[in-house]
Coordinates of C-alpha atoms in Angstrom, one line a residue:
X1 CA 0.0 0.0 0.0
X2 CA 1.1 3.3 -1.2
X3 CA 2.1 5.6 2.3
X4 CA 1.3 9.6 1.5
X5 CA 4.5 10.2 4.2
X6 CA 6.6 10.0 1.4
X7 CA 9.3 12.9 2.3
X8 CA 10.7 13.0 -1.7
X9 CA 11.2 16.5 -3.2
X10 CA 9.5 17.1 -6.7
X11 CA 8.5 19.9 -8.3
X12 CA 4.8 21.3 -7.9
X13 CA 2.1 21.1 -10.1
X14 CA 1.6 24.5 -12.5
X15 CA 0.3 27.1 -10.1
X16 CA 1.0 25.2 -6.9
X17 CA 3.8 27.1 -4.8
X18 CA 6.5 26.0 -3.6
X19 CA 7.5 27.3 -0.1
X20 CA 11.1 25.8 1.1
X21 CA 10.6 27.2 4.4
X22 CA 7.9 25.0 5.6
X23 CA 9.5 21.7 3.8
X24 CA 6.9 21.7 1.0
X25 CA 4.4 19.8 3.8
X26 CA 1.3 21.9 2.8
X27 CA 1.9 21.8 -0.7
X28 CA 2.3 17.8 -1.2
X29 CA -0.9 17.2 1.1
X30 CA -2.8 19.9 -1.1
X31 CA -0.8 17.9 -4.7
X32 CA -1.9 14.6 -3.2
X33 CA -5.6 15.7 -2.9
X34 CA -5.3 17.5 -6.4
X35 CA -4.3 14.6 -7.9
X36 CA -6.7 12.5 -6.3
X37 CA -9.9 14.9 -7.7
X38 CA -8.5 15.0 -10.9
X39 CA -6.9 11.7 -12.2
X40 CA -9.3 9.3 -13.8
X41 CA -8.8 5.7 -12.6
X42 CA -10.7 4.9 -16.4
X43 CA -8.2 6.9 -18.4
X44 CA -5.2 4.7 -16.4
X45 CA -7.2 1.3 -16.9
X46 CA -7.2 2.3 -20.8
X47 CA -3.7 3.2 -21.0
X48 CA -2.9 0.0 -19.7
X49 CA -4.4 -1.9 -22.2
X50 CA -7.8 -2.5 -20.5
X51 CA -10.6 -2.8 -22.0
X52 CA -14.5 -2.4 -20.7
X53 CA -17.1 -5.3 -20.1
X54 CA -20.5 -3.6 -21.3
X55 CA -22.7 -6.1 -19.9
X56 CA -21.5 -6.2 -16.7
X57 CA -21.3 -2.4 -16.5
X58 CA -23.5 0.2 -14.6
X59 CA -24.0 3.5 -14.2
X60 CA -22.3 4.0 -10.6
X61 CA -19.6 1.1 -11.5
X62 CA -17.8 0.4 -14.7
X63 CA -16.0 -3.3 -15.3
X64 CA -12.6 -3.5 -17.0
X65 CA -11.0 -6.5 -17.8
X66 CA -7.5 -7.5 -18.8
X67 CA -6.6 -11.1 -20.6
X68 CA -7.4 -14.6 -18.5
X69 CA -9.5 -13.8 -14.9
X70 CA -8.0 -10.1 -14.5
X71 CA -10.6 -8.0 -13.6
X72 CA -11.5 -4.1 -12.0
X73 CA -14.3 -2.3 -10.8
X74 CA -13.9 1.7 -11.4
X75 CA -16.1 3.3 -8.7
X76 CA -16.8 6.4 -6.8
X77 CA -16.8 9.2 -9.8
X78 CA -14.3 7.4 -11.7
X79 CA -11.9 8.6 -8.7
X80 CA -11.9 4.8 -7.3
X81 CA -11.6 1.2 -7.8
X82 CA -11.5 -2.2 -6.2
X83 CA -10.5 -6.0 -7.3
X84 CA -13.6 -7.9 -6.8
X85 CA -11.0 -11.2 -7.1
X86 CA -8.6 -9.8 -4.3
X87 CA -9.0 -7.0 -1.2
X88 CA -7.4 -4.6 -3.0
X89 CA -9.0 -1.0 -3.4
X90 CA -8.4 2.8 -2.9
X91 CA -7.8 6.0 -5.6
X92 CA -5.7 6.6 -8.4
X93 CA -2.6 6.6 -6.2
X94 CA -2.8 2.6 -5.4
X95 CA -4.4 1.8 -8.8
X96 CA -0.8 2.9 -10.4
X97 CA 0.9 0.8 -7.3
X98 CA -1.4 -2.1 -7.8
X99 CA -0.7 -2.3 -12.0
X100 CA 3.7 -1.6 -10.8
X101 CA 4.3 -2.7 -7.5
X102 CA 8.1 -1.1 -8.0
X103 CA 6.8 1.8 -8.3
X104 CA 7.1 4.1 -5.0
X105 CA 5.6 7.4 -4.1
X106 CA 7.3 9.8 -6.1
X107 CA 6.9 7.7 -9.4
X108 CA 3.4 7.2 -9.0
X109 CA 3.2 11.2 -8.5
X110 CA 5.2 11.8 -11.7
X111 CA 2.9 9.8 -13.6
X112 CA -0.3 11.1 -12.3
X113 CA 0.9 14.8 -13.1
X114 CA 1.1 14.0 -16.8
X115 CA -2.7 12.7 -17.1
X116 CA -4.2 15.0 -14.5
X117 CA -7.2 16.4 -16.2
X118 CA -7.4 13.9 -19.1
X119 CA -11.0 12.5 -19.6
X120 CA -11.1 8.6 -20.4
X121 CA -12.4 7.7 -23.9
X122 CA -15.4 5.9 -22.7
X123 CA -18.0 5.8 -20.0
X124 CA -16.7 6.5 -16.3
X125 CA -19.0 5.6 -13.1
X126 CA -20.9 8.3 -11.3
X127 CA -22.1 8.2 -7.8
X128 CA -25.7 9.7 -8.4
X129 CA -27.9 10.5 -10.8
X130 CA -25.4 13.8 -11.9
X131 CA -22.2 13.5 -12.1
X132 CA -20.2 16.2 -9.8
X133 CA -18.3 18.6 -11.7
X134 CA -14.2 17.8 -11.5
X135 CA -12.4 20.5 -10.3
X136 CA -9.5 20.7 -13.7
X137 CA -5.8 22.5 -13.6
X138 CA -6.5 25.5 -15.9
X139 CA -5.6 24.7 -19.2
X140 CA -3.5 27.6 -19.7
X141 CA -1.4 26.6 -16.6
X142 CA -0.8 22.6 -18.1
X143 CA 0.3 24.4 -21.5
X144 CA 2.7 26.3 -19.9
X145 CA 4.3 23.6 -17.8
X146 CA 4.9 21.5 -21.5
X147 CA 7.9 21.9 -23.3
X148 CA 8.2 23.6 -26.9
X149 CA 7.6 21.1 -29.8
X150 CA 11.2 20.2 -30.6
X151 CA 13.2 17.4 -32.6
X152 CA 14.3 15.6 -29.2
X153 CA 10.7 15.2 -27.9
X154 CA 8.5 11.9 -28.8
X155 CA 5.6 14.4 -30.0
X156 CA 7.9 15.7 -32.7
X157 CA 8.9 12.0 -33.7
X158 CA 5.2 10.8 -33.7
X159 CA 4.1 13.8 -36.3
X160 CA 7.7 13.4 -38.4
X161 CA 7.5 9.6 -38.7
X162 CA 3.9 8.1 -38.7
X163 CA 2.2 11.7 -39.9
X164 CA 5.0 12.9 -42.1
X165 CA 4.4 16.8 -41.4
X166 CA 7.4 18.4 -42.7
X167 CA 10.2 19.5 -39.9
X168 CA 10.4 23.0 -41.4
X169 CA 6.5 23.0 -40.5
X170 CA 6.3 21.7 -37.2
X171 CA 9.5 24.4 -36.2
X172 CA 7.0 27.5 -37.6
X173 CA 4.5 25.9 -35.4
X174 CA 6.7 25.6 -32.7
X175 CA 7.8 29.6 -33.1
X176 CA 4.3 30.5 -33.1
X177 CA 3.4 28.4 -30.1
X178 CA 0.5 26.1 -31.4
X179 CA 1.7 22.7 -30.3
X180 CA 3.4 21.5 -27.5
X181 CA 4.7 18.4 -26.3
X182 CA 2.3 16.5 -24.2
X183 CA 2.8 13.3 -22.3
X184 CA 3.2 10.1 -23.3
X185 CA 4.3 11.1 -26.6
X186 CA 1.3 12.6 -27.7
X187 CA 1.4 16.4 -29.4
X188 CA -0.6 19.0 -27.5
X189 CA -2.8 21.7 -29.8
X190 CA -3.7 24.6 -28.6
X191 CA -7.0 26.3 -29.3
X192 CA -7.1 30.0 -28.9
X193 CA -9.9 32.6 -29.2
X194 CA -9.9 35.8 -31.3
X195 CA -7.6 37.5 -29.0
X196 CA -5.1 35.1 -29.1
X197 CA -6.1 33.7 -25.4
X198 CA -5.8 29.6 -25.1
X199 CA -9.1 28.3 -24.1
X200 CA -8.6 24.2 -24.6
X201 CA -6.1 21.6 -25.6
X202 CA -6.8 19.1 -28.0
X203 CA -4.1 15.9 -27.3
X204 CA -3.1 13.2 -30.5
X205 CA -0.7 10.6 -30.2
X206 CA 0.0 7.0 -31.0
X207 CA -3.6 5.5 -29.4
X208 CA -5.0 8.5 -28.0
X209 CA -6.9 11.4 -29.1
X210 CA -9.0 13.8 -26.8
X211 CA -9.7 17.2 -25.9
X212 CA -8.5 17.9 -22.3
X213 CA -11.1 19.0 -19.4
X214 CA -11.2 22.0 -18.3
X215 CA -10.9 24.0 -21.3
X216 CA -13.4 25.5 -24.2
X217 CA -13.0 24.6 -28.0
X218 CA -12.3 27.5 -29.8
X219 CA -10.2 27.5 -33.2
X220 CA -6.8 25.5 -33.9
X221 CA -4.5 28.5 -35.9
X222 CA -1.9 28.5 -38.0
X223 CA -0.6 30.8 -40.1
X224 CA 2.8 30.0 -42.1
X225 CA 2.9 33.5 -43.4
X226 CA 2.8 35.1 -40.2
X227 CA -0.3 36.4 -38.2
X228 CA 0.0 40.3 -38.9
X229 CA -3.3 41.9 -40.4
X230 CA -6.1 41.1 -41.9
X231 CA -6.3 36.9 -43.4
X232 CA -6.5 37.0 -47.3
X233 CA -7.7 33.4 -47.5
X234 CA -8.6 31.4 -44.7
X235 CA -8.7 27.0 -44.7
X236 CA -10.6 25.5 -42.3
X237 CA -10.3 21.4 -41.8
X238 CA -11.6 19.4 -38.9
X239 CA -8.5 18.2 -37.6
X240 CA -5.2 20.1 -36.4
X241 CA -3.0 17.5 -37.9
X242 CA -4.9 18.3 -41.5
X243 CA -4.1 21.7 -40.7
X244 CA -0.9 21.4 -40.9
X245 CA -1.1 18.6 -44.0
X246 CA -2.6 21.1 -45.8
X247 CA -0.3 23.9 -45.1
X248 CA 2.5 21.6 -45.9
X249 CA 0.7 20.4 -49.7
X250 CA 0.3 24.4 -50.2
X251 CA 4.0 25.7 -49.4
X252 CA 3.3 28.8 -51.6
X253 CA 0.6 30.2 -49.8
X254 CA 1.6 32.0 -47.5
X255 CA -1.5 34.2 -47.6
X256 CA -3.3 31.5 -45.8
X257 CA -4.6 31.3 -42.2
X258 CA -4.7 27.2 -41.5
X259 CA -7.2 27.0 -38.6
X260 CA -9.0 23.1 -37.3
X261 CA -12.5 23.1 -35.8
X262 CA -11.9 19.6 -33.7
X263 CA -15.1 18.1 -34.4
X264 CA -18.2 19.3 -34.1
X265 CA -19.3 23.6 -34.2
X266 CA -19.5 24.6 -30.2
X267 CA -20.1 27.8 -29.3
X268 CA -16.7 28.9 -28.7
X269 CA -15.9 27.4 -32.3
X270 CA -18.6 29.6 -33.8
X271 CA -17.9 33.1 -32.0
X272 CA -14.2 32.3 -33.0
X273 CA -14.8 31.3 -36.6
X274 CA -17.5 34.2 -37.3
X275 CA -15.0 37.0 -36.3
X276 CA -12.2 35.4 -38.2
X277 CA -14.8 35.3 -41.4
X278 CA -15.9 38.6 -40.6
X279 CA -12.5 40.1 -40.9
X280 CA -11.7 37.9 -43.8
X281 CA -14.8 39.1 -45.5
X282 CA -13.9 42.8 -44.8
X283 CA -10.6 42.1 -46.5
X284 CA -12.3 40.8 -49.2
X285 CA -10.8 37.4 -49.0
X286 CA -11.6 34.0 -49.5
X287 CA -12.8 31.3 -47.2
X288 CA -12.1 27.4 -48.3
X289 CA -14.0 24.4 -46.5
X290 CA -11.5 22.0 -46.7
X291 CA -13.2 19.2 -44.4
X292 CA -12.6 15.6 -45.2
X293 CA -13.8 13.7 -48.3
X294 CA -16.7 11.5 -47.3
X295 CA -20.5 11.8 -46.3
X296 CA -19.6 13.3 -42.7
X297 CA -17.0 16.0 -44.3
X298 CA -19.5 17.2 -46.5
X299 CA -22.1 17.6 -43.1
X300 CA -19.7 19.6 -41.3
X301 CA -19.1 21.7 -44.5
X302 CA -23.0 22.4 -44.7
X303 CA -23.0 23.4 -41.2
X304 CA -19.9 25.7 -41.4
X305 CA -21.1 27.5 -44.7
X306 CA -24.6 27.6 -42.3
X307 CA -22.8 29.3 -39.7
X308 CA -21.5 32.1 -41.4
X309 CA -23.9 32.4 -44.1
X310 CA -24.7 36.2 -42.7
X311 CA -20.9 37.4 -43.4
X312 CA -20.5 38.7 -47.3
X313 CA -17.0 36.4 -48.2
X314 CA -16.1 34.3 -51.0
X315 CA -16.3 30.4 -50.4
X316 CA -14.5 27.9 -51.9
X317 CA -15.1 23.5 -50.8
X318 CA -11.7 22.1 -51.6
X319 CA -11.6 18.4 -50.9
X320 CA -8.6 15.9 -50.4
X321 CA -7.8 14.8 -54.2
X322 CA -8.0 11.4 -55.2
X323 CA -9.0 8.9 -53.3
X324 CA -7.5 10.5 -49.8
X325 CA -10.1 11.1 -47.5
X326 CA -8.1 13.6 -45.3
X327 CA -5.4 16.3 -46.2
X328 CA -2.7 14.2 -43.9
X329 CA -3.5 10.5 -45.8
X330 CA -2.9 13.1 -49.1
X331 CA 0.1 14.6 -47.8
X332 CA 1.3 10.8 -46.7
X333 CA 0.7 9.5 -49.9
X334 CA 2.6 12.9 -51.1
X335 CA 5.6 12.0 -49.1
X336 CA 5.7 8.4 -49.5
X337 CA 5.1 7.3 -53.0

Protein backbone atom coordinates (compact mmCIF):
# COMPACT_ATOMS: atom_id res chain seq x y z
CA UNK A 1 0.00 0.00 0.00
CA UNK A 2 1.11 3.33 -1.19
CA UNK A 3 2.07 5.63 2.35
CA UNK A 4 1.29 9.64 1.48
CA UNK A 5 4.51 10.19 4.16
CA UNK A 6 6.62 10.01 1.40
CA UNK A 7 9.27 12.92 2.31
CA UNK A 8 10.72 13.05 -1.70
CA UNK A 9 11.17 16.53 -3.18
CA UNK A 10 9.45 17.09 -6.67
CA UNK A 11 8.55 19.93 -8.32
CA UNK A 12 4.84 21.32 -7.86
CA UNK A 13 2.14 21.14 -10.14
CA UNK A 14 1.60 24.51 -12.52
CA UNK A 15 0.31 27.06 -10.14
CA UNK A 16 1.03 25.23 -6.87
CA UNK A 17 3.84 27.09 -4.76
CA UNK A 18 6.48 26.00 -3.56
CA UNK A 19 7.51 27.28 -0.13
CA UNK A 20 11.08 25.79 1.07
CA UNK A 21 10.60 27.21 4.42
CA UNK A 22 7.88 25.01 5.55
CA UNK A 23 9.49 21.71 3.84
CA UNK A 24 6.87 21.66 1.00
CA UNK A 25 4.45 19.82 3.79
CA UNK A 26 1.33 21.86 2.77
CA UNK A 27 1.91 21.75 -0.66
CA UNK A 28 2.33 17.81 -1.25
CA UNK A 29 -0.94 17.18 1.13
CA UNK A 30 -2.83 19.91 -1.15
CA UNK A 31 -0.82 17.92 -4.71
CA UNK A 32 -1.95 14.59 -3.23
CA UNK A 33 -5.61 15.69 -2.95
CA UNK A 34 -5.32 17.55 -6.38
CA UNK A 35 -4.33 14.64 -7.88
CA UNK A 36 -6.68 12.52 -6.25
CA UNK A 37 -9.91 14.92 -7.73
CA UNK A 38 -8.46 14.98 -10.93
CA UNK A 39 -6.95 11.74 -12.17
CA UNK A 40 -9.32 9.28 -13.83
CA UNK A 41 -8.83 5.73 -12.59
CA UNK A 42 -10.69 4.93 -16.42
CA UNK A 43 -8.16 6.88 -18.42
CA UNK A 44 -5.21 4.69 -16.35
CA UNK A 45 -7.17 1.27 -16.92
CA UNK A 46 -7.21 2.34 -20.83
CA UNK A 47 -3.69 3.20 -21.00
CA UNK A 48 -2.92 0.02 -19.71
CA UNK A 49 -4.43 -1.86 -22.22
CA UNK A 50 -7.77 -2.53 -20.55
CA UNK A 51 -10.57 -2.84 -21.97
CA UNK A 52 -14.53 -2.38 -20.73
CA UNK A 53 -17.08 -5.26 -20.13
CA UNK A 54 -20.48 -3.58 -21.33
CA UNK A 55 -22.71 -6.09 -19.92
CA UNK A 56 -21.48 -6.20 -16.71
CA UNK A 57 -21.29 -2.40 -16.50
CA UNK A 58 -23.54 0.16 -14.55
CA UNK A 59 -23.96 3.48 -14.25
CA UNK A 60 -22.28 3.99 -10.62
CA UNK A 61 -19.57 1.06 -11.50
CA UNK A 62 -17.81 0.43 -14.73
CA UNK A 63 -16.00 -3.32 -15.32
CA UNK A 64 -12.58 -3.53 -16.95
CA UNK A 65 -10.97 -6.53 -17.84
CA UNK A 66 -7.50 -7.51 -18.82
CA UNK A 67 -6.56 -11.14 -20.61
CA UNK A 68 -7.45 -14.59 -18.46
CA UNK A 69 -9.46 -13.83 -14.89
CA UNK A 70 -8.04 -10.07 -14.54
CA UNK A 71 -10.58 -7.97 -13.60
CA UNK A 72 -11.48 -4.12 -12.01
CA UNK A 73 -14.32 -2.32 -10.81
CA UNK A 74 -13.87 1.68 -11.35
CA UNK A 75 -16.14 3.33 -8.67
CA UNK A 76 -16.80 6.35 -6.82
CA UNK A 77 -16.82 9.19 -9.78
CA UNK A 78 -14.30 7.36 -11.67
CA UNK A 79 -11.91 8.63 -8.75
CA UNK A 80 -11.86 4.76 -7.31
CA UNK A 81 -11.59 1.23 -7.83
CA UNK A 82 -11.54 -2.21 -6.22
CA UNK A 83 -10.52 -5.99 -7.30
CA UNK A 84 -13.59 -7.90 -6.78
CA UNK A 85 -11.01 -11.15 -7.14
CA UNK A 86 -8.61 -9.83 -4.31
CA UNK A 87 -9.00 -6.95 -1.23
CA UNK A 88 -7.37 -4.56 -3.00
CA UNK A 89 -9.00 -0.99 -3.36
CA UNK A 90 -8.36 2.76 -2.94
CA UNK A 91 -7.77 5.98 -5.63
CA UNK A 92 -5.69 6.63 -8.45
CA UNK A 93 -2.63 6.58 -6.23
CA UNK A 94 -2.83 2.65 -5.37
CA UNK A 95 -4.44 1.81 -8.76
CA UNK A 96 -0.76 2.94 -10.35
CA UNK A 97 0.95 0.80 -7.30
CA UNK A 98 -1.39 -2.06 -7.79
CA UNK A 99 -0.71 -2.34 -12.02
CA UNK A 100 3.74 -1.60 -10.75
CA UNK A 101 4.35 -2.75 -7.50
CA UNK A 102 8.07 -1.11 -7.95
CA UNK A 103 6.78 1.78 -8.32
CA UNK A 104 7.07 4.13 -4.96
CA UNK A 105 5.59 7.44 -4.13
CA UNK A 106 7.29 9.85 -6.07
CA UNK A 107 6.89 7.74 -9.43
CA UNK A 108 3.45 7.22 -9.04
CA UNK A 109 3.15 11.22 -8.53
CA UNK A 110 5.24 11.76 -11.71
CA UNK A 111 2.89 9.82 -13.60
CA UNK A 112 -0.32 11.08 -12.31
CA UNK A 113 0.93 14.83 -13.11
CA UNK A 114 1.14 14.02 -16.83
CA UNK A 115 -2.74 12.69 -17.12
CA UNK A 116 -4.23 15.02 -14.47
CA UNK A 117 -7.20 16.39 -16.24
CA UNK A 118 -7.42 13.87 -19.12
CA UNK A 119 -10.95 12.55 -19.62
CA UNK A 120 -11.07 8.61 -20.38
CA UNK A 121 -12.44 7.67 -23.90
CA UNK A 122 -15.41 5.90 -22.65
CA UNK A 123 -18.04 5.76 -19.99
CA UNK A 124 -16.70 6.50 -16.35
CA UNK A 125 -19.00 5.63 -13.11
CA UNK A 126 -20.86 8.30 -11.29
CA UNK A 127 -22.11 8.16 -7.77
CA UNK A 128 -25.69 9.74 -8.35
CA UNK A 129 -27.86 10.46 -10.81
CA UNK A 130 -25.41 13.77 -11.86
CA UNK A 131 -22.21 13.50 -12.10
CA UNK A 132 -20.15 16.16 -9.85
CA UNK A 133 -18.28 18.61 -11.70
CA UNK A 134 -14.24 17.77 -11.54
CA UNK A 135 -12.38 20.51 -10.31
CA UNK A 136 -9.51 20.68 -13.68
CA UNK A 137 -5.82 22.48 -13.63
CA UNK A 138 -6.46 25.48 -15.94
CA UNK A 139 -5.56 24.67 -19.23
CA UNK A 140 -3.46 27.55 -19.75
CA UNK A 141 -1.44 26.63 -16.58
CA UNK A 142 -0.81 22.62 -18.10
CA UNK A 143 0.30 24.42 -21.51
CA UNK A 144 2.72 26.35 -19.92
CA UNK A 145 4.25 23.62 -17.80
CA UNK A 146 4.93 21.47 -21.55
CA UNK A 147 7.93 21.88 -23.25
CA UNK A 148 8.25 23.57 -26.85
CA UNK A 149 7.61 21.05 -29.84
CA UNK A 150 11.22 20.24 -30.61
CA UNK A 151 13.23 17.43 -32.56
CA UNK A 152 14.32 15.61 -29.16
CA UNK A 153 10.68 15.16 -27.86
CA UNK A 154 8.52 11.88 -28.77
CA UNK A 155 5.58 14.37 -30.05
CA UNK A 156 7.90 15.72 -32.75
CA UNK A 157 8.91 11.99 -33.72
CA UNK A 158 5.18 10.82 -33.75
CA UNK A 159 4.08 13.80 -36.33
CA UNK A 160 7.73 13.38 -38.38
CA UNK A 161 7.53 9.55 -38.72
CA UNK A 162 3.88 8.15 -38.73
CA UNK A 163 2.15 11.65 -39.92
CA UNK A 164 5.00 12.89 -42.14
CA UNK A 165 4.36 16.77 -41.38
CA UNK A 166 7.37 18.42 -42.70
CA UNK A 167 10.16 19.45 -39.91
CA UNK A 168 10.38 23.00 -41.35
CA UNK A 169 6.46 23.00 -40.53
CA UNK A 170 6.35 21.74 -37.17
CA UNK A 171 9.55 24.37 -36.18
CA UNK A 172 7.03 27.54 -37.60
CA UNK A 173 4.48 25.91 -35.42
CA UNK A 174 6.67 25.61 -32.66
CA UNK A 175 7.79 29.57 -33.12
CA UNK A 176 4.28 30.50 -33.11
CA UNK A 177 3.38 28.37 -30.13
CA UNK A 178 0.51 26.12 -31.40
CA UNK A 179 1.67 22.67 -30.33
CA UNK A 180 3.44 21.46 -27.47
CA UNK A 181 4.73 18.45 -26.35
CA UNK A 182 2.33 16.55 -24.16
CA UNK A 183 2.76 13.31 -22.32
CA UNK A 184 3.23 10.12 -23.26
CA UNK A 185 4.31 11.11 -26.61
CA UNK A 186 1.29 12.61 -27.66
CA UNK A 187 1.36 16.42 -29.42
CA UNK A 188 -0.63 19.03 -27.50
CA UNK A 189 -2.77 21.72 -29.80
CA UNK A 190 -3.69 24.56 -28.60
CA UNK A 191 -6.99 26.34 -29.29
CA UNK A 192 -7.09 30.02 -28.90
CA UNK A 193 -9.91 32.55 -29.16
CA UNK A 194 -9.93 35.82 -31.34
CA UNK A 195 -7.64 37.54 -28.97
CA UNK A 196 -5.07 35.08 -29.07
CA UNK A 197 -6.05 33.66 -25.42
CA UNK A 198 -5.82 29.58 -25.14
CA UNK A 199 -9.05 28.28 -24.06
CA UNK A 200 -8.60 24.20 -24.63
CA UNK A 201 -6.10 21.60 -25.57
CA UNK A 202 -6.77 19.09 -28.05
CA UNK A 203 -4.10 15.93 -27.27
CA UNK A 204 -3.10 13.15 -30.47
CA UNK A 205 -0.71 10.63 -30.15
CA UNK A 206 -0.02 6.97 -31.01
CA UNK A 207 -3.63 5.52 -29.43
CA UNK A 208 -5.02 8.50 -28.02
CA UNK A 209 -6.94 11.38 -29.15
CA UNK A 210 -9.04 13.79 -26.80
CA UNK A 211 -9.66 17.18 -25.92
CA UNK A 212 -8.53 17.95 -22.31
CA UNK A 213 -11.06 19.00 -19.35
CA UNK A 214 -11.25 22.00 -18.29
CA UNK A 215 -10.93 24.01 -21.35
CA UNK A 216 -13.38 25.54 -24.23
CA UNK A 217 -13.05 24.63 -28.04
CA UNK A 218 -12.29 27.50 -29.84
CA UNK A 219 -10.16 27.51 -33.15
CA UNK A 220 -6.75 25.54 -33.89
CA UNK A 221 -4.54 28.47 -35.94
CA UNK A 222 -1.95 28.53 -38.00
CA UNK A 223 -0.64 30.84 -40.13
CA UNK A 224 2.85 29.96 -42.05
CA UNK A 225 2.93 33.48 -43.44
CA UNK A 226 2.84 35.14 -40.18
CA UNK A 227 -0.27 36.37 -38.19
CA UNK A 228 -0.02 40.33 -38.85
CA UNK A 229 -3.34 41.93 -40.38
CA UNK A 230 -6.10 41.11 -41.91
CA UNK A 231 -6.28 36.94 -43.41
CA UNK A 232 -6.55 37.02 -47.33
CA UNK A 233 -7.71 33.42 -47.50
CA UNK A 234 -8.56 31.37 -44.74
CA UNK A 235 -8.70 27.03 -44.68
CA UNK A 236 -10.56 25.55 -42.28
CA UNK A 237 -10.31 21.45 -41.76
CA UNK A 238 -11.60 19.41 -38.85
CA UNK A 239 -8.48 18.15 -37.61
CA UNK A 240 -5.16 20.06 -36.40
CA UNK A 241 -3.01 17.51 -37.88
CA UNK A 242 -4.91 18.29 -41.53
CA UNK A 243 -4.08 21.66 -40.71
CA UNK A 244 -0.86 21.36 -40.95
CA UNK A 245 -1.13 18.64 -44.01
CA UNK A 246 -2.62 21.10 -45.84
CA UNK A 247 -0.29 23.95 -45.08
CA UNK A 248 2.50 21.59 -45.90
CA UNK A 249 0.70 20.45 -49.73
CA UNK A 250 0.28 24.45 -50.19
CA UNK A 251 4.00 25.65 -49.38
CA UNK A 252 3.32 28.84 -51.55
CA UNK A 253 0.60 30.17 -49.80
CA UNK A 254 1.65 32.05 -47.47
CA UNK A 255 -1.49 34.20 -47.59
CA UNK A 256 -3.25 31.53 -45.82
CA UNK A 257 -4.56 31.34 -42.24
CA UNK A 258 -4.74 27.21 -41.53
CA UNK A 259 -7.19 27.03 -38.62
CA UNK A 260 -9.04 23.07 -37.30
CA UNK A 261 -12.54 23.12 -35.79
CA UNK A 262 -11.90 19.63 -33.67
CA UNK A 263 -15.14 18.07 -34.42
CA UNK A 264 -18.24 19.31 -34.08
CA UNK A 265 -19.27 23.57 -34.21
CA UNK A 266 -19.48 24.58 -30.24
CA UNK A 267 -20.10 27.76 -29.27
CA UNK A 268 -16.70 28.90 -28.73
CA UNK A 269 -15.90 27.40 -32.30
CA UNK A 270 -18.60 29.61 -33.82
CA UNK A 271 -17.86 33.05 -32.00
CA UNK A 272 -14.23 32.27 -33.01
CA UNK A 273 -14.82 31.34 -36.58
CA UNK A 274 -17.50 34.20 -37.28
CA UNK A 275 -14.97 36.98 -36.27
CA UNK A 276 -12.19 35.41 -38.21
CA UNK A 277 -14.80 35.32 -41.42
CA UNK A 278 -15.87 38.62 -40.63
CA UNK A 279 -12.55 40.09 -40.91
CA UNK A 280 -11.67 37.86 -43.83
CA UNK A 281 -14.82 39.08 -45.50
CA UNK A 282 -13.95 42.77 -44.84
CA UNK A 283 -10.57 42.07 -46.46
CA UNK A 284 -12.25 40.84 -49.18
CA UNK A 285 -10.80 37.36 -48.97
CA UNK A 286 -11.64 33.97 -49.47
CA UNK A 287 -12.82 31.30 -47.22
CA UNK A 288 -12.12 27.37 -48.32
CA UNK A 289 -14.01 24.44 -46.54
CA UNK A 290 -11.47 21.95 -46.73
CA UNK A 291 -13.23 19.25 -44.39
CA UNK A 292 -12.64 15.61 -45.15
CA UNK A 293 -13.85 13.75 -48.28
CA UNK A 294 -16.70 11.50 -47.32
CA UNK A 295 -20.47 11.76 -46.27
CA UNK A 296 -19.55 13.33 -42.69
CA UNK A 297 -16.96 16.00 -44.34
CA UNK A 298 -19.50 17.23 -46.49
CA UNK A 299 -22.10 17.59 -43.08
CA UNK A 300 -19.66 19.61 -41.27
CA UNK A 301 -19.14 21.68 -44.55
CA UNK A 302 -22.96 22.44 -44.65
CA UNK A 303 -23.05 23.37 -41.22
CA UNK A 304 -19.85 25.73 -41.36
CA UNK A 305 -21.12 27.47 -44.69
CA UNK A 306 -24.64 27.56 -42.28
CA UNK A 307 -22.77 29.26 -39.68
CA UNK A 308 -21.48 32.08 -41.36
CA UNK A 309 -23.92 32.41 -44.07
CA UNK A 310 -24.67 36.16 -42.73
CA UNK A 311 -20.93 37.39 -43.37
CA UNK A 312 -20.51 38.65 -47.31
CA UNK A 313 -16.97 36.42 -48.21
CA UNK A 314 -16.14 34.28 -50.97
CA UNK A 315 -16.32 30.38 -50.43
CA UNK A 316 -14.52 27.92 -51.93
CA UNK A 317 -15.14 23.45 -50.82
CA UNK A 318 -11.73 22.15 -51.57
CA UNK A 319 -11.59 18.40 -50.86
CA UNK A 320 -8.56 15.90 -50.40
CA UNK A 321 -7.80 14.76 -54.17
CA UNK A 322 -8.02 11.37 -55.22
CA UNK A 323 -9.03 8.92 -53.31
CA UNK A 324 -7.53 10.55 -49.80
CA UNK A 325 -10.12 11.05 -47.48
CA UNK A 326 -8.08 13.59 -45.32
CA UNK A 327 -5.37 16.31 -46.21
CA UNK A 328 -2.65 14.22 -43.89
CA UNK A 329 -3.53 10.52 -45.78
CA UNK A 330 -2.95 13.11 -49.11
CA UNK A 331 0.10 14.57 -47.81
CA UNK A 332 1.35 10.80 -46.70
CA UNK A 333 0.69 9.53 -49.91
CA UNK A 334 2.63 12.91 -51.09
CA UNK A 335 5.59 12.01 -49.09
CA UNK A 336 5.71 8.43 -49.54
CA UNK A 337 5.12 7.32 -53.02
Amino acid sequence: MISTTDTTRYPPLPGQRSDNRRGNRDNDASEVDLLRRTVSCALILEREGWQIDPAESSRRAVKYRRGSGEILIVNHDDKGWWNPLGAEKGDCFTLIQFLHPDRNFGHVRQTLRAIAGIAPSGPVAVAGSTADRIETISPLIRWQAKPSLRPSTKAWGYLTRERHLPATMLAAAAAQDCIRAGGFGCAWFAHRDHEGRLTGIEARGPGYRGVLRGGQKSLFRFAPGGTTGYPRRVAVTEAPIDALSLAALEPSRTDTIYVATTGGLGPGTVTALCQLVGELGSAGGTLVIATDADAAGDHHAARIEATITSIAVTIERLRPPGAAKDWNEALTRTRVE
